[in-house]
Tab-separated table of C-alpha atoms in Angstrom:
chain	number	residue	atom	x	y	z
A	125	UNK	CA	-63.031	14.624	-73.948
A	126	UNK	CA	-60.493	14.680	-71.119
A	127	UNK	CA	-59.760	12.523	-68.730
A	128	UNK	CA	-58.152	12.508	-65.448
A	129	UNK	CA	-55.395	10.174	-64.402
A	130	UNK	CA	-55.556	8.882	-60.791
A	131	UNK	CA	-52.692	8.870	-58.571
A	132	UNK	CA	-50.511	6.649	-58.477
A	133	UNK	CA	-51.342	4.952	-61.770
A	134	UNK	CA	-52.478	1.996	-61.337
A	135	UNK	CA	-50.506	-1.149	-62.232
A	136	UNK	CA	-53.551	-3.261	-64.100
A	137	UNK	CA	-54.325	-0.440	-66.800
A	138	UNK	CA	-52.971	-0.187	-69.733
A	139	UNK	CA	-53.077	1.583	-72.755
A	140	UNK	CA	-54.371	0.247	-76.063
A	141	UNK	CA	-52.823	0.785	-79.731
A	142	UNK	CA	-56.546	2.757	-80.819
A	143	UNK	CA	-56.239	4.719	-77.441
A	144	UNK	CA	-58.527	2.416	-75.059
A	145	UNK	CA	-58.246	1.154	-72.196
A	146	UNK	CA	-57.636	-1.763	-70.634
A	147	UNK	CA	-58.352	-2.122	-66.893
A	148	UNK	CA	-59.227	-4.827	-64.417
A	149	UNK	CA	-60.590	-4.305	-60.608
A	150	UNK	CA	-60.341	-7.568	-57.932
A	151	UNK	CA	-62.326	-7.934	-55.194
A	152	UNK	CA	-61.837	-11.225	-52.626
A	153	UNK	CA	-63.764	-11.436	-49.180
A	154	UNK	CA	-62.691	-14.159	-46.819
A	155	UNK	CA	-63.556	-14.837	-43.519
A	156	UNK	CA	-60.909	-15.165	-40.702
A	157	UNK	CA	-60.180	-17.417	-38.245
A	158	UNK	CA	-63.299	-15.601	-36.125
A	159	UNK	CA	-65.746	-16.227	-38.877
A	160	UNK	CA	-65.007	-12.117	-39.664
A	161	UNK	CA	-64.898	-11.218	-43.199
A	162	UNK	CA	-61.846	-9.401	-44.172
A	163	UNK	CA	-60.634	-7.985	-47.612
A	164	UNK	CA	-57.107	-9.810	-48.590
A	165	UNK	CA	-57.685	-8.379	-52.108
A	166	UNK	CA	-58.691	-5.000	-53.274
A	167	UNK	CA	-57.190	-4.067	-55.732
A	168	UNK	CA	-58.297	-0.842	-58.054
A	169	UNK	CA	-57.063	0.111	-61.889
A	170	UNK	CA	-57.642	2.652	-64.540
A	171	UNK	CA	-61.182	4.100	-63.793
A	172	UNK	CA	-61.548	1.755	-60.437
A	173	UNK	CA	-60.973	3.116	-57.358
A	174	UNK	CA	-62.094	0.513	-54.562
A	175	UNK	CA	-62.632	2.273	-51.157
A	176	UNK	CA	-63.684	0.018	-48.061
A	177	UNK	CA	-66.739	1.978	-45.987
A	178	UNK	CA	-68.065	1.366	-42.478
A	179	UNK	CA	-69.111	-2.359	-42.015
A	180	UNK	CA	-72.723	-2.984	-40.496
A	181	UNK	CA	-73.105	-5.641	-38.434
A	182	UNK	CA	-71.185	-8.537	-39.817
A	183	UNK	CA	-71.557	-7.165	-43.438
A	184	UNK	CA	-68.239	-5.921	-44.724
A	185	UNK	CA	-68.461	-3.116	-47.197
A	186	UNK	CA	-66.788	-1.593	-50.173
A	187	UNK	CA	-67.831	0.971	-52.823
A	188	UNK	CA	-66.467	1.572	-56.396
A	189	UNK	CA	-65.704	5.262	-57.189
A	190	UNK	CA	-65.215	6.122	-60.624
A	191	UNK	CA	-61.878	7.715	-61.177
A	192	UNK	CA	-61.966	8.598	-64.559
A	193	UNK	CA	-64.454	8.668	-67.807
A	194	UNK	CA	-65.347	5.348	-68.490
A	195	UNK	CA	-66.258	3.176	-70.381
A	196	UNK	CA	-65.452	5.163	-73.819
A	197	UNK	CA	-65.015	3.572	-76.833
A	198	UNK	CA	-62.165	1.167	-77.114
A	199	UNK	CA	-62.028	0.281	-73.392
A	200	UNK	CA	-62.067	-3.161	-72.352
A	201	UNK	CA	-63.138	-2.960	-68.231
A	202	UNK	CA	-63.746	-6.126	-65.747
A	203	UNK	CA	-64.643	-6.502	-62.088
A	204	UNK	CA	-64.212	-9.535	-60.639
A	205	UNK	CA	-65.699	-10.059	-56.915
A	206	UNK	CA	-65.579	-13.239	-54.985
A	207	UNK	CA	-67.101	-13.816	-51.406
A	208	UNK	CA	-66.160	-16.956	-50.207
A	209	UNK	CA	-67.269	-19.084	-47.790
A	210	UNK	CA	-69.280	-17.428	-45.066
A	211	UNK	CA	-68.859	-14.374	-45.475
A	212	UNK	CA	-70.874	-11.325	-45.948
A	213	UNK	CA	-69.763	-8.389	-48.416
A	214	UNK	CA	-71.705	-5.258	-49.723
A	215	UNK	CA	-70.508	-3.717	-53.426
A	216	UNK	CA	-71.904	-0.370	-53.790
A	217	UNK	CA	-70.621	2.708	-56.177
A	218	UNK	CA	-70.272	6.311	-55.623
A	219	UNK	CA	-72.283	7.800	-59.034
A	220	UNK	CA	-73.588	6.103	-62.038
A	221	UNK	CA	-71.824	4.921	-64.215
A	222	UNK	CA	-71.650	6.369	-67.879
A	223	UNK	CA	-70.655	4.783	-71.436
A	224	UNK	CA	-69.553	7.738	-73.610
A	225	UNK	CA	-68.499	7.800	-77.188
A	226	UNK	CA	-64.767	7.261	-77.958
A	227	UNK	CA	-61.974	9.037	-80.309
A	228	UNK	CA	-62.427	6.046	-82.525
A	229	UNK	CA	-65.715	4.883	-82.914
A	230	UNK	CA	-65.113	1.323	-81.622
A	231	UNK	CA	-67.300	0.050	-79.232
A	232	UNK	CA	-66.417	-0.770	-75.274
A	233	UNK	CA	-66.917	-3.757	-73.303
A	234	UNK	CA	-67.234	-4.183	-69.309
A	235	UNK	CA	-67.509	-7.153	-68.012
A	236	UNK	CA	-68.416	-8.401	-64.604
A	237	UNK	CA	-67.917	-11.359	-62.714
A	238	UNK	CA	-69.328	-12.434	-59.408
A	239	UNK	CA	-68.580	-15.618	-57.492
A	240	UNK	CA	-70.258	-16.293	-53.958
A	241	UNK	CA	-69.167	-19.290	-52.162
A	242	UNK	CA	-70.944	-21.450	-49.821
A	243	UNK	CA	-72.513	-19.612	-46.894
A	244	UNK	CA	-71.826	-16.717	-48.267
A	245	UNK	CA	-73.682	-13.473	-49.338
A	246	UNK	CA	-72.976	-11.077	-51.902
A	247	UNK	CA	-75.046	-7.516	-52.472
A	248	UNK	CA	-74.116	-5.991	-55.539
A	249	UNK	CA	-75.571	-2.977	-55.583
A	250	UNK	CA	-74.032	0.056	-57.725
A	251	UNK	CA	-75.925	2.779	-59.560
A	252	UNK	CA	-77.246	2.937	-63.034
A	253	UNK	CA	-75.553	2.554	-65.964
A	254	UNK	CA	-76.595	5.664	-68.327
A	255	UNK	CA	-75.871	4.530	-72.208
A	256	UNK	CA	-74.999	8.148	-73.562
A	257	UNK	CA	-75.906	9.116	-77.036
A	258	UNK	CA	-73.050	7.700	-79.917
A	259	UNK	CA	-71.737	5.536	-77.537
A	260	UNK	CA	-71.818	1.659	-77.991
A	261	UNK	CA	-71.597	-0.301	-75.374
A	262	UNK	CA	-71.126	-4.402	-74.664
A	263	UNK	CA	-71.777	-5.741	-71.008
A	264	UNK	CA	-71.500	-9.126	-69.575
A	265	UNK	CA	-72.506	-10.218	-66.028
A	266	UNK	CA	-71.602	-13.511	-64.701
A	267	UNK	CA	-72.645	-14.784	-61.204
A	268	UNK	CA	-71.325	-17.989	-60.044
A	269	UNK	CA	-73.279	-19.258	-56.678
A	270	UNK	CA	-72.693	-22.019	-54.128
A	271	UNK	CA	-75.798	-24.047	-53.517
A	272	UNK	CA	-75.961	-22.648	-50.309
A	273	UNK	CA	-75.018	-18.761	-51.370
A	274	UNK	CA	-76.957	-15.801	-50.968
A	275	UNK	CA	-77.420	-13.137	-53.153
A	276	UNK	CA	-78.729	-9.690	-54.013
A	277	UNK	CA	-78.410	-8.381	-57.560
A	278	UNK	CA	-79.485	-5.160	-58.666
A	279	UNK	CA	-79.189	-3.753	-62.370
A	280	UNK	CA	-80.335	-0.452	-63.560
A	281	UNK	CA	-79.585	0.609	-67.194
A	282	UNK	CA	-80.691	4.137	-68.362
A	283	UNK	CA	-81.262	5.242	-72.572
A	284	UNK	CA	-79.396	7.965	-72.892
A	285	UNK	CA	-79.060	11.558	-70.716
A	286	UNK	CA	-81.618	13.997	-70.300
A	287	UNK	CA	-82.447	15.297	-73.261
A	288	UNK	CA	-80.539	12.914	-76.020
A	289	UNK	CA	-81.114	9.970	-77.565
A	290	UNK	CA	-79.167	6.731	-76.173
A	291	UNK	CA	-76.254	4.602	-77.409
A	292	UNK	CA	-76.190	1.113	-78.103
A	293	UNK	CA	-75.964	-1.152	-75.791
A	294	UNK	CA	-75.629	-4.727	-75.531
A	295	UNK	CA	-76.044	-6.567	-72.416
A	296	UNK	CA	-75.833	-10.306	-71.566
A	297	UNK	CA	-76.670	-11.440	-67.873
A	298	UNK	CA	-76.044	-15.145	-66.654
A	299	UNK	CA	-76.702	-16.356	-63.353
A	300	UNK	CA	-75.460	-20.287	-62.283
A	301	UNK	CA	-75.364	-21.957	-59.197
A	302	UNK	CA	-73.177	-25.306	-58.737
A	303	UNK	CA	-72.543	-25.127	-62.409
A	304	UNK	CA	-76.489	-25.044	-63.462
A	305	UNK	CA	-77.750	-21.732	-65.220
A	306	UNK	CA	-81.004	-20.182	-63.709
A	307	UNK	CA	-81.020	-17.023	-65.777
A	308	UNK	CA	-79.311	-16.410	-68.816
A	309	UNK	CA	-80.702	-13.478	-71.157
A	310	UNK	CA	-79.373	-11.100	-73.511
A	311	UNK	CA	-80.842	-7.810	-74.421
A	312	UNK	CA	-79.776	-4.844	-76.722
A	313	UNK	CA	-81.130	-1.389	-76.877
A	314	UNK	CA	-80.191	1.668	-79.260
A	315	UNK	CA	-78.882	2.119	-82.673
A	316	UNK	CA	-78.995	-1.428	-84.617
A	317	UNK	CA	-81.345	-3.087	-82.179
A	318	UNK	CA	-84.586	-3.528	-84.261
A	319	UNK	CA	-87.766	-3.663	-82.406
A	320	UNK	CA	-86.314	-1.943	-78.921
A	321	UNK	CA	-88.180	1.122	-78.323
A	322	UNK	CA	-91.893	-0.634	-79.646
A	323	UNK	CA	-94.984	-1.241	-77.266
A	324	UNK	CA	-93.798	-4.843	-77.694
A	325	UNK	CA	-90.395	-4.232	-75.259
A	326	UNK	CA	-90.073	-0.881	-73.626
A	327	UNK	CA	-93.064	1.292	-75.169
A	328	UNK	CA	-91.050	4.636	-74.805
A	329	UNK	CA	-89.896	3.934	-71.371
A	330	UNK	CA	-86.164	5.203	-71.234
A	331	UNK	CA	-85.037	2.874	-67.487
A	332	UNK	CA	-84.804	-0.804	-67.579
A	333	UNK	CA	-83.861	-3.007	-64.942
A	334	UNK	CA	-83.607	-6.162	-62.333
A	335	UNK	CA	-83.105	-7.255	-58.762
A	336	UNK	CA	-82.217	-11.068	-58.633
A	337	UNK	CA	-82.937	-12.518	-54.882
A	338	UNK	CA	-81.407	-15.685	-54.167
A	339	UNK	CA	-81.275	-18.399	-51.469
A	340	UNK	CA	-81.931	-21.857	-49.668
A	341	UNK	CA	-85.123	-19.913	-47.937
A	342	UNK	CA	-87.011	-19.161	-51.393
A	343	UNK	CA	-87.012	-22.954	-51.147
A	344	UNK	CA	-89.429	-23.217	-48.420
A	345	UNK	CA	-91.220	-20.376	-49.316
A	346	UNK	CA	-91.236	-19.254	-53.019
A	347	UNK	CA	-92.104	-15.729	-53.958
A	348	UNK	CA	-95.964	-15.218	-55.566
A	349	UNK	CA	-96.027	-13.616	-58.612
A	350	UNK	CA	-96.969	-9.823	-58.371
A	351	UNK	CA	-97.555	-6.468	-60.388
A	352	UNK	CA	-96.366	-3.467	-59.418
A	353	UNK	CA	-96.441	0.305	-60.496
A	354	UNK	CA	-98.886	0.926	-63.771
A	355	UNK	CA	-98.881	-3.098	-64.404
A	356	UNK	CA	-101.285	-3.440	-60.987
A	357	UNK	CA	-103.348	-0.413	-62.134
A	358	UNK	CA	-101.271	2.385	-60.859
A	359	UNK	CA	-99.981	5.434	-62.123
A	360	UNK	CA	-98.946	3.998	-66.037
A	361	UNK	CA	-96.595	7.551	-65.755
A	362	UNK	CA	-94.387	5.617	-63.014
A	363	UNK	CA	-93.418	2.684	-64.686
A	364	UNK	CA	-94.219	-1.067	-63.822
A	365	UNK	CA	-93.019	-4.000	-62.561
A	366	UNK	CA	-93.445	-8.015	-61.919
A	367	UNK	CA	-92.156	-9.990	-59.087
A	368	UNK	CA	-91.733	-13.414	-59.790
A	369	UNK	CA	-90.404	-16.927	-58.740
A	370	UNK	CA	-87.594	-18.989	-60.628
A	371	UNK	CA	-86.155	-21.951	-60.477
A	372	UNK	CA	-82.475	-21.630	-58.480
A	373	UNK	CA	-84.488	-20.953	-56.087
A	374	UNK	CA	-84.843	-17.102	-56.709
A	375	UNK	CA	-87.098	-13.943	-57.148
A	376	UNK	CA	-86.566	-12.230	-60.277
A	377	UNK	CA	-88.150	-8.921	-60.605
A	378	UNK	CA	-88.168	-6.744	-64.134
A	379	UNK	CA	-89.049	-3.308	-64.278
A	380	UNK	CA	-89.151	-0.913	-66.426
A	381	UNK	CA	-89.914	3.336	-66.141
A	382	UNK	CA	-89.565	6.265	-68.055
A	383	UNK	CA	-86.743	7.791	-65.894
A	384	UNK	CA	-83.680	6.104	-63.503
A	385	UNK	CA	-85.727	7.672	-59.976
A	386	UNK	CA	-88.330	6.187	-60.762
A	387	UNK	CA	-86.977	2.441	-61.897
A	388	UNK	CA	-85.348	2.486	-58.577
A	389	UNK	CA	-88.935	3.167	-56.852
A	390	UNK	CA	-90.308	-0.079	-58.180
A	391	UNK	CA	-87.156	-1.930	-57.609
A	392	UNK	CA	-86.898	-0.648	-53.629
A	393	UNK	CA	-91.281	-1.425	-53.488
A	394	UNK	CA	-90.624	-5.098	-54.797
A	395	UNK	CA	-87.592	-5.585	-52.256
A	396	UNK	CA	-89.116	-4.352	-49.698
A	397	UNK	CA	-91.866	-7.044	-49.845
Protein backbone atom coordinates (compact mmCIF):
# COMPACT_ATOMS: atom_id res chain seq x y z
CA UNK A 1 0.00 0.00 0.00
CA UNK A 2 1.47 3.46 -0.59
CA UNK A 3 1.34 6.26 1.15
CA UNK A 4 1.78 9.85 0.60
CA UNK A 5 4.00 12.09 2.64
CA UNK A 6 2.64 15.61 3.37
CA UNK A 7 4.61 18.62 2.93
CA UNK A 8 6.61 19.77 5.03
CA UNK A 9 6.88 16.70 7.24
CA UNK A 10 5.62 17.19 10.13
CA UNK A 11 7.73 17.50 13.30
CA UNK A 12 5.44 15.09 15.79
CA UNK A 13 5.64 11.88 13.45
CA UNK A 14 7.88 9.55 13.60
CA UNK A 15 8.81 6.42 12.32
CA UNK A 16 8.65 3.13 14.20
CA UNK A 17 11.33 0.13 14.17
CA UNK A 18 8.20 -2.41 12.53
CA UNK A 19 7.41 0.53 10.06
CA UNK A 20 4.43 2.36 12.06
CA UNK A 21 3.74 5.32 12.85
CA UNK A 22 3.75 7.43 15.47
CA UNK A 23 1.84 10.74 15.27
CA UNK A 24 0.16 13.19 17.60
CA UNK A 25 -2.37 16.21 16.55
CA UNK A 26 -3.07 19.30 19.35
CA UNK A 27 -5.85 21.26 19.36
CA UNK A 28 -6.28 24.33 22.20
CA UNK A 29 -9.24 26.94 21.95
CA UNK A 30 -9.05 29.92 24.24
CA UNK A 31 -10.96 32.82 24.43
CA UNK A 32 -9.39 36.36 24.22
CA UNK A 33 -9.55 39.25 26.04
CA UNK A 34 -13.16 39.91 24.04
CA UNK A 35 -14.58 36.65 25.17
CA UNK A 36 -13.56 35.51 21.21
CA UNK A 37 -12.28 32.11 20.86
CA UNK A 38 -9.05 31.92 19.10
CA UNK A 39 -6.75 28.88 18.18
CA UNK A 40 -3.12 29.41 20.00
CA UNK A 41 -2.49 25.72 19.15
CA UNK A 42 -3.01 23.77 16.03
CA UNK A 43 -0.76 21.83 15.43
CA UNK A 44 -1.00 18.79 12.65
CA UNK A 45 1.45 15.48 12.25
CA UNK A 46 1.81 12.41 10.17
CA UNK A 47 -1.76 11.72 8.76
CA UNK A 48 -3.24 15.10 10.57
CA UNK A 49 -3.69 17.94 8.73
CA UNK A 50 -5.71 20.59 10.92
CA UNK A 51 -7.31 23.31 8.68
CA UNK A 52 -9.36 26.21 10.47
CA UNK A 53 -12.90 26.83 8.33
CA UNK A 54 -15.31 29.76 8.44
CA UNK A 55 -16.51 30.44 12.09
CA UNK A 56 -20.43 30.77 12.61
CA UNK A 57 -21.51 32.98 14.93
CA UNK A 58 -19.28 32.78 17.93
CA UNK A 59 -18.42 29.07 17.14
CA UNK A 60 -14.85 28.76 15.99
CA UNK A 61 -14.20 25.94 13.61
CA UNK A 62 -11.62 23.48 12.50
CA UNK A 63 -11.69 20.26 10.41
CA UNK A 64 -9.22 17.29 10.32
CA UNK A 65 -8.18 16.21 6.77
CA UNK A 66 -6.58 13.04 6.43
CA UNK A 67 -3.22 13.36 4.81
CA UNK A 68 -2.18 10.05 4.47
CA UNK A 69 -3.46 6.19 4.99
CA UNK A 70 -4.12 5.79 8.41
CA UNK A 71 -4.40 4.07 10.88
CA UNK A 72 -2.47 0.82 9.41
CA UNK A 73 -1.09 -1.60 11.43
CA UNK A 74 1.65 -0.55 13.74
CA UNK A 75 0.54 3.11 14.04
CA UNK A 76 0.11 4.60 17.28
CA UNK A 77 -2.25 8.06 16.49
CA UNK A 78 -3.69 10.68 19.25
CA UNK A 79 -5.75 13.85 19.10
CA UNK A 80 -5.86 15.82 21.85
CA UNK A 81 -8.50 18.89 21.85
CA UNK A 82 -9.07 21.22 24.69
CA UNK A 83 -11.70 24.15 24.77
CA UNK A 84 -11.25 26.07 27.65
CA UNK A 85 -13.12 28.29 29.42
CA UNK A 86 -15.89 29.91 27.44
CA UNK A 87 -15.31 29.19 24.47
CA UNK A 88 -17.02 27.61 21.61
CA UNK A 89 -15.11 25.21 19.05
CA UNK A 90 -16.46 22.86 16.23
CA UNK A 91 -14.09 19.56 15.23
CA UNK A 92 -15.24 18.24 12.04
CA UNK A 93 -13.20 15.95 9.32
CA UNK A 94 -12.99 16.01 5.66
CA UNK A 95 -13.75 11.94 4.79
CA UNK A 96 -14.02 8.98 6.98
CA UNK A 97 -11.65 7.72 8.41
CA UNK A 98 -10.26 4.13 7.54
CA UNK A 99 -8.18 1.40 9.62
CA UNK A 100 -6.37 -0.74 6.99
CA UNK A 101 -4.20 -3.73 7.44
CA UNK A 102 -0.43 -3.14 7.95
CA UNK A 103 3.01 -4.70 6.45
CA UNK A 104 3.26 -6.44 9.77
CA UNK A 105 0.27 -7.70 11.10
CA UNK A 106 0.36 -5.74 14.39
CA UNK A 107 -2.52 -4.02 15.36
CA UNK A 108 -3.00 0.08 15.53
CA UNK A 109 -4.16 2.22 18.20
CA UNK A 110 -5.78 5.91 18.01
CA UNK A 111 -6.51 7.50 20.76
CA UNK A 112 -8.51 10.57 21.50
CA UNK A 113 -8.71 12.96 24.11
CA UNK A 114 -11.14 15.75 24.72
CA UNK A 115 -11.12 18.28 27.54
CA UNK A 116 -13.87 21.13 27.73
CA UNK A 117 -13.48 23.63 30.37
CA UNK A 118 -15.96 25.57 32.21
CA UNK A 119 -18.38 27.50 30.00
CA UNK A 120 -17.23 25.99 27.33
CA UNK A 121 -18.58 23.87 24.36
CA UNK A 122 -17.04 21.34 22.36
CA UNK A 123 -18.75 19.57 19.01
CA UNK A 124 -16.84 16.77 17.94
CA UNK A 125 -18.15 15.78 15.03
CA UNK A 126 -15.95 13.81 12.30
CA UNK A 127 -17.09 11.05 9.97
CA UNK A 128 -17.19 7.36 10.40
CA UNK A 129 -14.63 5.24 11.16
CA UNK A 130 -14.79 2.21 8.49
CA UNK A 131 -12.85 -0.99 10.18
CA UNK A 132 -11.53 -2.54 6.78
CA UNK A 133 -11.22 -6.22 6.40
CA UNK A 134 -7.60 -7.75 8.13
CA UNK A 135 -7.18 -4.76 9.85
CA UNK A 136 -7.16 -4.60 13.75
CA UNK A 137 -7.85 -1.78 15.28
CA UNK A 138 -7.70 -0.32 19.20
CA UNK A 139 -9.54 3.09 19.98
CA UNK A 140 -9.80 5.04 23.10
CA UNK A 141 -11.93 8.19 23.67
CA UNK A 142 -11.57 10.24 26.68
CA UNK A 143 -13.72 13.36 27.44
CA UNK A 144 -12.91 15.38 30.38
CA UNK A 145 -15.88 18.07 31.18
CA UNK A 146 -16.21 21.08 33.50
CA UNK A 147 -19.37 20.95 35.52
CA UNK A 148 -20.56 23.67 33.65
CA UNK A 149 -19.26 22.37 29.94
CA UNK A 150 -21.18 21.65 27.03
CA UNK A 151 -20.85 19.04 24.75
CA UNK A 152 -21.75 17.27 21.53
CA UNK A 153 -20.26 13.86 20.77
CA UNK A 154 -20.87 11.97 17.80
CA UNK A 155 -19.35 8.39 16.97
CA UNK A 156 -19.99 6.39 13.94
CA UNK A 157 -18.07 3.08 13.42
CA UNK A 158 -18.67 1.08 10.16
CA UNK A 159 -17.81 -3.21 9.74
CA UNK A 160 -15.90 -3.32 7.03
CA UNK A 161 -16.25 -1.75 3.13
CA UNK A 162 -18.76 -2.58 0.76
CA UNK A 163 -18.55 -5.82 -0.04
CA UNK A 164 -15.88 -7.39 2.66
CA UNK A 165 -15.95 -8.55 5.83
CA UNK A 166 -14.62 -6.11 8.74
CA UNK A 167 -11.50 -5.97 10.92
CA UNK A 168 -11.26 -6.05 14.47
CA UNK A 169 -11.85 -3.46 16.35
CA UNK A 170 -11.67 -2.55 19.82
CA UNK A 171 -13.11 0.51 21.18
CA UNK A 172 -13.25 1.96 24.73
CA UNK A 173 -15.28 5.30 25.31
CA UNK A 174 -15.14 7.23 28.76
CA UNK A 175 -16.87 10.28 29.47
CA UNK A 176 -16.11 12.30 33.14
CA UNK A 177 -17.06 15.47 34.31
CA UNK A 178 -15.20 17.14 37.47
CA UNK A 179 -13.39 13.90 37.83
CA UNK A 180 -16.76 11.62 38.06
CA UNK A 181 -17.33 9.04 35.11
CA UNK A 182 -20.87 9.14 33.47
CA UNK A 183 -20.16 6.71 30.67
CA UNK A 184 -17.54 4.34 30.47
CA UNK A 185 -18.03 1.24 27.98
CA UNK A 186 -15.97 -0.89 25.95
CA UNK A 187 -17.00 -2.74 22.89
CA UNK A 188 -15.20 -5.00 20.28
CA UNK A 189 -16.37 -6.13 16.94
CA UNK A 190 -14.65 -8.52 14.25
CA UNK A 191 -12.29 -11.35 14.28
CA UNK A 192 -11.81 -12.64 18.09
CA UNK A 193 -14.85 -10.87 19.44
CA UNK A 194 -17.24 -13.80 20.32
CA UNK A 195 -20.85 -13.09 20.29
CA UNK A 196 -20.60 -9.64 18.00
CA UNK A 197 -22.51 -10.18 14.95
CA UNK A 198 -25.61 -12.35 17.03
CA UNK A 199 -29.32 -11.05 17.38
CA UNK A 200 -28.12 -10.49 20.95
CA UNK A 201 -25.69 -7.21 19.85
CA UNK A 202 -25.88 -6.11 16.28
CA UNK A 203 -28.16 -8.87 14.48
CA UNK A 204 -26.33 -8.39 11.05
CA UNK A 205 -26.38 -4.71 11.17
CA UNK A 206 -22.88 -3.56 9.75
CA UNK A 207 -23.08 0.67 11.43
CA UNK A 208 -22.89 1.24 15.07
CA UNK A 209 -22.90 4.35 16.81
CA UNK A 210 -23.57 7.36 19.51
CA UNK A 211 -24.29 11.03 20.02
CA UNK A 212 -23.55 12.04 23.73
CA UNK A 213 -25.48 15.53 24.62
CA UNK A 214 -24.32 17.19 27.58
CA UNK A 215 -25.13 20.18 29.83
CA UNK A 216 -26.39 22.18 33.00
CA UNK A 217 -29.95 22.45 30.93
CA UNK A 218 -30.58 18.49 30.79
CA UNK A 219 -30.72 19.32 34.50
CA UNK A 220 -33.90 21.11 34.43
CA UNK A 221 -35.26 19.24 31.83
CA UNK A 222 -34.04 15.61 31.29
CA UNK A 223 -34.49 13.89 27.99
CA UNK A 224 -37.60 11.05 27.88
CA UNK A 225 -36.63 7.94 26.77
CA UNK A 226 -37.54 7.26 23.02
CA UNK A 227 -37.38 4.66 20.04
CA UNK A 228 -36.53 5.48 16.88
CA UNK A 229 -36.19 3.86 13.32
CA UNK A 230 -37.41 -0.09 13.31
CA UNK A 231 -37.26 -0.05 17.38
CA UNK A 232 -40.66 2.40 17.28
CA UNK A 233 -42.18 0.18 14.54
CA UNK A 234 -40.60 1.61 11.51
CA UNK A 235 -38.92 0.37 8.64
CA UNK A 236 -36.68 -2.71 10.62
CA UNK A 237 -34.49 -2.24 6.99
CA UNK A 238 -33.34 1.34 8.39
CA UNK A 239 -31.92 0.57 11.51
CA UNK A 240 -33.02 1.70 15.11
CA UNK A 241 -32.35 3.73 17.77
CA UNK A 242 -33.02 4.82 21.65
CA UNK A 243 -32.77 8.19 23.11
CA UNK A 244 -32.19 8.22 26.59
CA UNK A 245 -31.33 10.18 29.84
CA UNK A 246 -28.09 9.67 32.06
CA UNK A 247 -26.83 10.75 34.91
CA UNK A 248 -24.00 13.76 34.15
CA UNK A 249 -26.68 15.22 33.19
CA UNK A 250 -26.75 13.92 29.49
CA UNK A 251 -28.69 12.28 26.53
CA UNK A 252 -27.13 9.27 25.30
CA UNK A 253 -28.47 7.92 22.14
CA UNK A 254 -27.29 4.28 20.53
CA UNK A 255 -28.02 3.32 17.20
CA UNK A 256 -27.38 0.91 15.17
CA UNK A 257 -28.12 0.25 10.96
CA UNK A 258 -27.12 -1.88 8.34
CA UNK A 259 -25.14 0.82 6.40
CA UNK A 260 -23.06 4.32 7.58
CA UNK A 261 -26.13 6.69 5.57
CA UNK A 262 -28.35 5.34 7.25
CA UNK A 263 -26.76 5.31 11.08
CA UNK A 264 -26.31 8.93 10.46
CA UNK A 265 -30.26 9.26 9.66
CA UNK A 266 -31.17 8.08 13.12
CA UNK A 267 -28.41 9.94 14.74
CA UNK A 268 -29.45 13.53 12.85
CA UNK A 269 -33.65 12.35 13.76
CA UNK A 270 -32.66 11.92 17.56
CA UNK A 271 -30.64 15.36 17.54
CA UNK A 272 -32.90 17.05 15.99
CA UNK A 273 -35.49 16.43 18.77
Amino acid sequence: MTRTVPRPAAPQATALPAGGLRATARIVARADAHGVTRLPVLDGGGPFAIRRIQSHADQTRVCLIGAMSAPLGGDRLRIEATAEAGTSLRITAAAATVALPGRTGDLATYDVHLTVGDGARLEWLPEPLISAEGSDLRMTTTVDLAPTARLVFREEQVLGRTGERTGALRSRLTIRQAGRTLLDQETAYGPGAPGWDTSAVLGGNRAVGQLLLAGPEFADKPVEVRLLGGAAGADPNAGQAVVAPIAGPAALVTAIAPDGLSLRRLLDEAAAG
